[in-house]
PDB file of C-alpha atoms in Angstrom:
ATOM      1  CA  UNK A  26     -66.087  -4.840   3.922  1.00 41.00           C
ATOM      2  CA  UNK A  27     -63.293  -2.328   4.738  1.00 40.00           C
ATOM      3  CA  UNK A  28     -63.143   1.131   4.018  1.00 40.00           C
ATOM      4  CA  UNK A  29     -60.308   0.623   1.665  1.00 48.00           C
ATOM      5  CA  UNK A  30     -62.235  -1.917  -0.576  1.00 67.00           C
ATOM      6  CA  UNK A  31     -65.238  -0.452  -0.876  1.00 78.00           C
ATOM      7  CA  UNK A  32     -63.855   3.227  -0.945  1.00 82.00           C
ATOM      8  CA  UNK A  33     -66.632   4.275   1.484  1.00 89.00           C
ATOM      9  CA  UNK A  34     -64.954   6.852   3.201  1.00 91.00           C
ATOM     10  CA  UNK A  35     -63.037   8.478   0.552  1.00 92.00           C
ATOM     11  CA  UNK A  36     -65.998   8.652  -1.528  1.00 90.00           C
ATOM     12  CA  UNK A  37     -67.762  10.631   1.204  1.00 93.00           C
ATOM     13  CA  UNK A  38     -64.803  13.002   1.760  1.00 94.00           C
ATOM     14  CA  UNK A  39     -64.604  13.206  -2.437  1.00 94.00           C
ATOM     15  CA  UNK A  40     -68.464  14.032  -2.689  1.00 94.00           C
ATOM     16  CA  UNK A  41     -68.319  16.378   0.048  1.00 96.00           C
ATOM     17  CA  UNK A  42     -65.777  18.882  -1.276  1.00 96.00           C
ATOM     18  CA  UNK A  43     -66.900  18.562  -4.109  1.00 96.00           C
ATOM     19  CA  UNK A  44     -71.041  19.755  -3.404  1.00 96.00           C
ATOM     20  CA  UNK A  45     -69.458  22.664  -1.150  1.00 96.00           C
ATOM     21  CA  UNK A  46     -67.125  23.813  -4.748  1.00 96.00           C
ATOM     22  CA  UNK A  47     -70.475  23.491  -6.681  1.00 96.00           C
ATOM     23  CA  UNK A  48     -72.543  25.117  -3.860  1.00 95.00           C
ATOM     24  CA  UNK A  49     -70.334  27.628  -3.640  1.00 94.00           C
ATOM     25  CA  UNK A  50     -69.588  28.173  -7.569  1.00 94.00           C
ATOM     26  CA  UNK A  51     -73.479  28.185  -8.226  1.00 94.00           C
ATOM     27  CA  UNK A  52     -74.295  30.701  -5.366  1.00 92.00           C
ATOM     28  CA  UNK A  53     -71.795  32.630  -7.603  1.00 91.00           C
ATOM     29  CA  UNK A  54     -73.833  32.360 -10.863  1.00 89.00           C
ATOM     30  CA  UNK A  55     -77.112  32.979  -8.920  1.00 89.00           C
ATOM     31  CA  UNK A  56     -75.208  36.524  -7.843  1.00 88.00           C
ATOM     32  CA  UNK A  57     -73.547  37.583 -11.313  1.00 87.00           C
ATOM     33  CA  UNK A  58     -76.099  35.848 -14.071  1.00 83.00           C
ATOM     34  CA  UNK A  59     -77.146  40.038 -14.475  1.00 75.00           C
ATOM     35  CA  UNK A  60     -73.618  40.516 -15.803  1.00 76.00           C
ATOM     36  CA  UNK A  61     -74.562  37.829 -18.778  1.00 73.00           C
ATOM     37  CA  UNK A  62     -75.811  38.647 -21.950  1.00 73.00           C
ATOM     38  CA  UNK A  63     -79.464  39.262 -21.394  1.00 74.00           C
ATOM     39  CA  UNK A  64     -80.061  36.605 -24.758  1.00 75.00           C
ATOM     40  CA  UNK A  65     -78.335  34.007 -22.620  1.00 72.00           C
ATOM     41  CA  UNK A  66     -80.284  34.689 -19.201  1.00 69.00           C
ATOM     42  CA  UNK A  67     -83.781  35.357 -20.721  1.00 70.00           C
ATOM     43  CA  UNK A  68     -83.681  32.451 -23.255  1.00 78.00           C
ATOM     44  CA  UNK A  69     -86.362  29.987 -22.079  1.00 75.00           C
ATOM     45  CA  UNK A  70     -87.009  31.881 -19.443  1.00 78.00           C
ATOM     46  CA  UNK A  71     -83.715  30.975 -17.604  1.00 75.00           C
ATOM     47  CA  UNK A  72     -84.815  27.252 -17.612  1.00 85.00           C
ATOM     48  CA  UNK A  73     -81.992  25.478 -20.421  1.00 88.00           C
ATOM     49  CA  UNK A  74     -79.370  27.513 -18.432  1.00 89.00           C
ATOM     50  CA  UNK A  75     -80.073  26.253 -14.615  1.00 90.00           C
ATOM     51  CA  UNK A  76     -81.091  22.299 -15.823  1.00 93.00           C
ATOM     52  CA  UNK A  77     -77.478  22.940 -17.543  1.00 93.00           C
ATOM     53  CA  UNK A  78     -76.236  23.714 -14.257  1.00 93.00           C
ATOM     54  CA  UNK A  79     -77.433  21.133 -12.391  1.00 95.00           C
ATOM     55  CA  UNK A  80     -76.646  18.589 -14.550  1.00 96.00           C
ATOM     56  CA  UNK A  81     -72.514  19.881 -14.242  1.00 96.00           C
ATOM     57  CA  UNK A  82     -73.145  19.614 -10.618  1.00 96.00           C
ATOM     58  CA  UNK A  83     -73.880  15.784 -10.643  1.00 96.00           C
ATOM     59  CA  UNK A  84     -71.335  15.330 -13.115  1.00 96.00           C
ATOM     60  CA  UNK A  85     -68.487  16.895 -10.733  1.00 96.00           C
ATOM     61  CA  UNK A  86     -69.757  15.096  -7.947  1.00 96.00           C
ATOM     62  CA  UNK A  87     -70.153  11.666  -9.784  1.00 95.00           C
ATOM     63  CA  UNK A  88     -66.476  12.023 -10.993  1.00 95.00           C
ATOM     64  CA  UNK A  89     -65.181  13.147  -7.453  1.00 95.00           C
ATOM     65  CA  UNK A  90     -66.595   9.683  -5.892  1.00 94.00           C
ATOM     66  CA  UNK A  91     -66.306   7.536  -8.845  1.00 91.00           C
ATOM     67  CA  UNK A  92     -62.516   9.136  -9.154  1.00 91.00           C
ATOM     68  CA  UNK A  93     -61.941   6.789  -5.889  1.00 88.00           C
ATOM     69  CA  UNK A  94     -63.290   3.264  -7.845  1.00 84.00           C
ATOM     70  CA  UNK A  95     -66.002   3.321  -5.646  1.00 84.00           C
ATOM     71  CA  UNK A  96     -67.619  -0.211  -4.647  1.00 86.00           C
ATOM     72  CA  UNK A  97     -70.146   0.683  -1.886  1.00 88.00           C
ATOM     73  CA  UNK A  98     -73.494   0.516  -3.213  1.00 90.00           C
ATOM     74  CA  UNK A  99     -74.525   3.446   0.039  1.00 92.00           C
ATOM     75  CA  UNK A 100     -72.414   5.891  -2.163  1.00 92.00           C
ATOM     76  CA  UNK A 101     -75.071   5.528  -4.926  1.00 93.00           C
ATOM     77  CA  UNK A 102     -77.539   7.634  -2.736  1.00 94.00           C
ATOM     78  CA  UNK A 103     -75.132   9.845  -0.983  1.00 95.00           C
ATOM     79  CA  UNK A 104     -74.273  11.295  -4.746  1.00 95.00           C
ATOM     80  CA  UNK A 105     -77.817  11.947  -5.226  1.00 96.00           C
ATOM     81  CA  UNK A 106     -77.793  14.033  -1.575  1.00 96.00           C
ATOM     82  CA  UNK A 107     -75.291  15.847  -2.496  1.00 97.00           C
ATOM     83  CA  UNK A 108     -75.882  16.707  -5.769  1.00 96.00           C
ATOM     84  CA  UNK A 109     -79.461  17.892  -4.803  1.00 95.00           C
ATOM     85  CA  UNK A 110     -78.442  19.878  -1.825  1.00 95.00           C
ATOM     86  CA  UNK A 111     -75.400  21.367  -3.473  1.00 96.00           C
ATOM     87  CA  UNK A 112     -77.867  22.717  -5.694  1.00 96.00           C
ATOM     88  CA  UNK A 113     -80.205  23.917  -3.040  1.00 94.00           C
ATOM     89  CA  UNK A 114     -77.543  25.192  -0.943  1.00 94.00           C
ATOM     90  CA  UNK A 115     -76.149  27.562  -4.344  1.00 94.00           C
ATOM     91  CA  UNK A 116     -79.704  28.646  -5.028  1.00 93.00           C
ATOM     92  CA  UNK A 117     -80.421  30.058  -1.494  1.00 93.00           C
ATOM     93  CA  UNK A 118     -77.008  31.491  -0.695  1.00 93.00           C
ATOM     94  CA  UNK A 119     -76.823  33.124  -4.251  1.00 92.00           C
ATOM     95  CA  UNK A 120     -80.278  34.991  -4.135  1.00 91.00           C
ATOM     96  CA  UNK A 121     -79.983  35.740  -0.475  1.00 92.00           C
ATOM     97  CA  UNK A 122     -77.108  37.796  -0.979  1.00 90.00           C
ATOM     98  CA  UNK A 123     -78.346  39.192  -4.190  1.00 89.00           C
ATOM     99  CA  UNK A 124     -81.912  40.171  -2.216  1.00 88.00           C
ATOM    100  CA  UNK A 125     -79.746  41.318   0.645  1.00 88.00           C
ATOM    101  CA  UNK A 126     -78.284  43.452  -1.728  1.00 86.00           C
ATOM    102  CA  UNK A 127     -80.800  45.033  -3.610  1.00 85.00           C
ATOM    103  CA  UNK A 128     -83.044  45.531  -0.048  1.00 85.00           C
ATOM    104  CA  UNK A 129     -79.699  47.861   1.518  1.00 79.00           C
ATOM    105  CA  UNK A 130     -78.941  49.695  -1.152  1.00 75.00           C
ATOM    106  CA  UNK A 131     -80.923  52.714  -2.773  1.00 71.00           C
ATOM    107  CA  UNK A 132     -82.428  52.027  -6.474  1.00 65.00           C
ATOM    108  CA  UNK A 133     -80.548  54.493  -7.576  1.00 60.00           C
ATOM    109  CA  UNK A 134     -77.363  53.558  -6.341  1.00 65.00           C
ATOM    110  CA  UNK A 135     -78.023  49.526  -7.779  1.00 70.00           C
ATOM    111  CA  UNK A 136     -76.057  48.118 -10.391  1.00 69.00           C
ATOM    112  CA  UNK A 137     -74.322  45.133 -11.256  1.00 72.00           C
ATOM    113  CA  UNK A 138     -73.710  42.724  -8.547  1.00 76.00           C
ATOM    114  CA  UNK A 139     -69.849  42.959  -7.046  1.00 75.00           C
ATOM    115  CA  UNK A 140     -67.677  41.305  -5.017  1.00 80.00           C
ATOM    116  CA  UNK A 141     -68.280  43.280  -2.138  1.00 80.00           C
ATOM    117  CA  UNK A 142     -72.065  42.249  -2.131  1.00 84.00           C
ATOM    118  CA  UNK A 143     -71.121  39.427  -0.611  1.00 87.00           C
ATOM    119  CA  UNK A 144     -71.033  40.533   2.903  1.00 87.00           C
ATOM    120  CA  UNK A 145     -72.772  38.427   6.185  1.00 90.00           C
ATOM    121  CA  UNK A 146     -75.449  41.125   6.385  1.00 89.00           C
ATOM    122  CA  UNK A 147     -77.217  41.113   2.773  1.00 88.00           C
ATOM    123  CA  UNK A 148     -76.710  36.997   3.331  1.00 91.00           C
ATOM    124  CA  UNK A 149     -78.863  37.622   6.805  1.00 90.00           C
ATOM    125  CA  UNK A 150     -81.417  40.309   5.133  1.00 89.00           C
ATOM    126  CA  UNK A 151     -82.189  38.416   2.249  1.00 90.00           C
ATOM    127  CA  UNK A 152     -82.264  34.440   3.497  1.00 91.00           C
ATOM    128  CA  UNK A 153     -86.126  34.911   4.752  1.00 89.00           C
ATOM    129  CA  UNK A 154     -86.757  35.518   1.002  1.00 88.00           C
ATOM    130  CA  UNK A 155     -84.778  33.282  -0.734  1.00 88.00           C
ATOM    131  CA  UNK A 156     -85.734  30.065   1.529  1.00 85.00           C
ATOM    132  CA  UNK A 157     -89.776  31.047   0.248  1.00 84.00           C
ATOM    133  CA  UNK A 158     -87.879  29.595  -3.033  1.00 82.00           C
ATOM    134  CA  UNK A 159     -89.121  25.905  -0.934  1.00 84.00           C
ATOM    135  CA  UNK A 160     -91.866  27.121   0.876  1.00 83.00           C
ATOM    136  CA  UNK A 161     -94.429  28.566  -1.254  1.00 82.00           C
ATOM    137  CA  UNK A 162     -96.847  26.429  -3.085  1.00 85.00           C
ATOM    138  CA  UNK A 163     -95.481  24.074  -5.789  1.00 82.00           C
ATOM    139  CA  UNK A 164     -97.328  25.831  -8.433  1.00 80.00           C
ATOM    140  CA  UNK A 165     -94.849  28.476  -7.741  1.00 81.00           C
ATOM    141  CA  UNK A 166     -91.424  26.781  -7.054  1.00 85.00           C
ATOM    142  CA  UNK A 167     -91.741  23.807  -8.864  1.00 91.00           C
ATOM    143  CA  UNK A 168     -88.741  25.270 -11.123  1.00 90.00           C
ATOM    144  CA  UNK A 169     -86.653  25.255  -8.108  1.00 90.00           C
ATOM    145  CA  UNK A 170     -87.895  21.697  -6.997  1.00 92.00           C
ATOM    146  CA  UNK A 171     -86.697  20.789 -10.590  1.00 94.00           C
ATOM    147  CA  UNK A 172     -83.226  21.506 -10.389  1.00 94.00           C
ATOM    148  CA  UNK A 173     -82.651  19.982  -7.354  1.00 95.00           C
ATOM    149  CA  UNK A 174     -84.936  16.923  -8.883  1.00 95.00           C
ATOM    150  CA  UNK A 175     -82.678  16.575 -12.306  1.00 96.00           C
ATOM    151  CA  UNK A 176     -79.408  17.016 -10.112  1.00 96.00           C
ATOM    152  CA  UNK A 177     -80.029  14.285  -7.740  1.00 96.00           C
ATOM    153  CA  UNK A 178     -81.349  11.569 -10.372  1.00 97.00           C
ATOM    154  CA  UNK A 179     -78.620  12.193 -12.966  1.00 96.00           C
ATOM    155  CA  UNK A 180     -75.696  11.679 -10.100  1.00 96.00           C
ATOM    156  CA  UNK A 181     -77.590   8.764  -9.249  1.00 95.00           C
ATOM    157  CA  UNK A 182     -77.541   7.420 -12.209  1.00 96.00           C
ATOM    158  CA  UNK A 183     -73.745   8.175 -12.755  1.00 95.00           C
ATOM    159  CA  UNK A 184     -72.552   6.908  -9.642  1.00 94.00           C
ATOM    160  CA  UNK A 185     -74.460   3.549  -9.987  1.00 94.00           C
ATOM    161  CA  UNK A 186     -72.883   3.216 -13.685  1.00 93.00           C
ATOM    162  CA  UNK A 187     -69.948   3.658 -11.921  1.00 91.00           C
ATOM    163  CA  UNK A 188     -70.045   1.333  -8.818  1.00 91.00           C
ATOM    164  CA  UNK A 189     -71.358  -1.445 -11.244  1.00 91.00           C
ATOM    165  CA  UNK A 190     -68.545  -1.110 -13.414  1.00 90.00           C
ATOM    166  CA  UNK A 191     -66.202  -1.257 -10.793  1.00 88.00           C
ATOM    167  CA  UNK A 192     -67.772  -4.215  -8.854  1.00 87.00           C
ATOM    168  CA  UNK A 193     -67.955  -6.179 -12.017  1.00 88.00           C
ATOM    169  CA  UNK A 194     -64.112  -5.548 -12.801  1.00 86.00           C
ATOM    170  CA  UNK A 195     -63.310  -6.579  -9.475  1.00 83.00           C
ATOM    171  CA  UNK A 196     -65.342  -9.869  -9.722  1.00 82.00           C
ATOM    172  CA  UNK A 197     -63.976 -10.943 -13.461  1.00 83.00           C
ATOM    173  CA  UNK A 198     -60.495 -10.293 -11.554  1.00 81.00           C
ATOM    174  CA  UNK A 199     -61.274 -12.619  -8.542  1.00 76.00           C
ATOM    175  CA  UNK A 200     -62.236 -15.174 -10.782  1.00 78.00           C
ATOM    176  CA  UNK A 201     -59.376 -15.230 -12.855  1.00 72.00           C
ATOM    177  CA  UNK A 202     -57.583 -15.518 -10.127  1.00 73.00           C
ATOM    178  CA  UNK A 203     -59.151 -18.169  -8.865  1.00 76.00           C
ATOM    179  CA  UNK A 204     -59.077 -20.678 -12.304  1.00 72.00           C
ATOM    180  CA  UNK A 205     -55.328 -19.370 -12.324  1.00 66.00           C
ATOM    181  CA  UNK A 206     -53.775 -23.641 -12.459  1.00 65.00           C
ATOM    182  CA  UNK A 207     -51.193 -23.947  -9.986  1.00 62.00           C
ATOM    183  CA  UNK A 208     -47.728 -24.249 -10.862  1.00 61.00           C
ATOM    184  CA  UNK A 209     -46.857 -28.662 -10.970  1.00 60.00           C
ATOM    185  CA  UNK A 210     -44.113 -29.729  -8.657  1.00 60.00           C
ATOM    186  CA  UNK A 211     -40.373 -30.115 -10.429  1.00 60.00           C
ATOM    187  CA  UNK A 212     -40.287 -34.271 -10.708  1.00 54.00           C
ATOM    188  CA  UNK A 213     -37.056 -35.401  -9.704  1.00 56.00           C
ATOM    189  CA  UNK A 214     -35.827 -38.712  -9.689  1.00 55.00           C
ATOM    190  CA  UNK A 215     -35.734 -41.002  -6.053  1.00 59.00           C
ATOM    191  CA  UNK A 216     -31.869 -40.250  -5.563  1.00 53.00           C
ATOM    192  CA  UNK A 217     -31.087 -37.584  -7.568  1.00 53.00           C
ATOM    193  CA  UNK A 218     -29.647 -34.590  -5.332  1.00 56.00           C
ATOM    194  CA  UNK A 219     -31.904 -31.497  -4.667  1.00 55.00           C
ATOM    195  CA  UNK A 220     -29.080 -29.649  -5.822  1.00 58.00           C
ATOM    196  CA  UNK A 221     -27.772 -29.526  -9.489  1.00 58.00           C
ATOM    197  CA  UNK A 222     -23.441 -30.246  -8.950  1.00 58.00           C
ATOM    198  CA  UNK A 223     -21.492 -27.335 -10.043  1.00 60.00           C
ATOM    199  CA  UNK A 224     -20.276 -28.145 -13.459  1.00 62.00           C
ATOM    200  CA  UNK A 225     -16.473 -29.033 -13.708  1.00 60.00           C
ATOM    201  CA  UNK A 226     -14.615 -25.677 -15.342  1.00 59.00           C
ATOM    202  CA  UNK A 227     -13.524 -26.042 -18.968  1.00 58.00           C
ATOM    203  CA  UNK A 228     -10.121 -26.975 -20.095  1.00 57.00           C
ATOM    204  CA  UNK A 229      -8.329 -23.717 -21.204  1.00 55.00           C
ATOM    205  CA  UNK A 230      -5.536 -24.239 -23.752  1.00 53.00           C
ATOM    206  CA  UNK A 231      -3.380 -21.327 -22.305  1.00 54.00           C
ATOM    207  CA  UNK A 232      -3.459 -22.631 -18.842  1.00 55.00           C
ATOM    208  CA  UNK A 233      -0.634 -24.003 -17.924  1.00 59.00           C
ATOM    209  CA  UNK A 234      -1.713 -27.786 -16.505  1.00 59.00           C
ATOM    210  CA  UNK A 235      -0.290 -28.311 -12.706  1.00 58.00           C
ATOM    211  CA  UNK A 236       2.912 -30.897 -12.484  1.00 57.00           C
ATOM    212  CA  UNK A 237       1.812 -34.220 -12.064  1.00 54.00           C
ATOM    213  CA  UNK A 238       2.874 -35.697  -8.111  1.00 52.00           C
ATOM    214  CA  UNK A 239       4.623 -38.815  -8.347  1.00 47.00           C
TER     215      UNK A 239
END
């Protein structure tokens, strides 16, 4: 099955950009959710908002791949990779920087996060702390676990919607194809010519006729 069939390789490419724009654009939340309204951030403890999230994550990275008509059944689990460690990825680079942050400066110089937080140091200073975000008990992270958890199994889910739909179009068009009748040979009679014989031009009235030769 080649790559162009089975849209292998530009699913991979797809999926990839895709998990680094949601990495990248979660990280972002992670940093600036204390600019939201403190109703929206607080409400169920932050829970409704982050399943939200990763839930838009698999959906951009289902419609990346699936935007390629997909047919390779080893995209199905790929989605579900990336999905999960796009959300992973946005969770640890967001609170890194926003520990990093909040370990360099004084408490009473803190404030809203800014742009210029995000700087290679307070990503350094505060990694150690937000990779504990896997490796403390489960008691502890499981909310973390979660989000990668509902992430990965909703893209999967998408994506094999998706290949099945394509790989089912693809088979009711092969078999149409295939009962397509052929076109039946033109009959034509033992000696009549292959050709049709030019018909004869029609007499015009205002012509005048050539003189007869004696």
């Amino acid at each position: 099955m080649s790559h162009k069939r089975s849209g292998l390789l530009p699913g991979l490419v797809a999926g990839l950009l895709a998990a680094l724009v949601c990495a990248a654009a979660l990280g972002a939340a992670v940093l600036f959710q204390t600019r939201l309204p403190v109703a929206v951030a607080t409400f169920g403890n932050g829970h409704p908002l982050s399943l939200a999230s990763s839930l838009a994550i698999a959906l951009i990275i289902s419609l990346a791949i699936g935007a390629v008509r997909p047919r390779s059944v080893v995209l199905v689990p790929v989605a579900a990779l990336y999905a999960g460690g796009a959300v992973a990825a946005g969770q640890i680079v967001g609170s890194s920087i926003m520990i990093g942050a909040t370990l360099r400066t004084p408490p009473a110089e803190r404030g809203p996060a800014d742009l210029a937080d995000i700087t290679l140091d307070n990503f350094s200073a505060g990694l150690p702390y937000a990779s504990s975000l896997y490796r403390d008990p489960l008691s502890e992270t499981w909310a973390a676990w979660l989000y990668i958890a509902v992430a990965a199994l909703a893209a999967l889910a998408l994506l094999t919607l998706r290949v099945a739909r394509v790989r089912r179009a693809q088979r009711t068009l092969a078999a149409e194809e295939t009962e397509k009748p052929e076109p039946e040979p033109e009959y034509r009679a033992p000696f009549e010519p292959a050709q049709a014989p030019a018909p004869k031009p029609t007499t015009d009235l205002f012509t005048p006729r050539k003189p007869a030769k004696d």
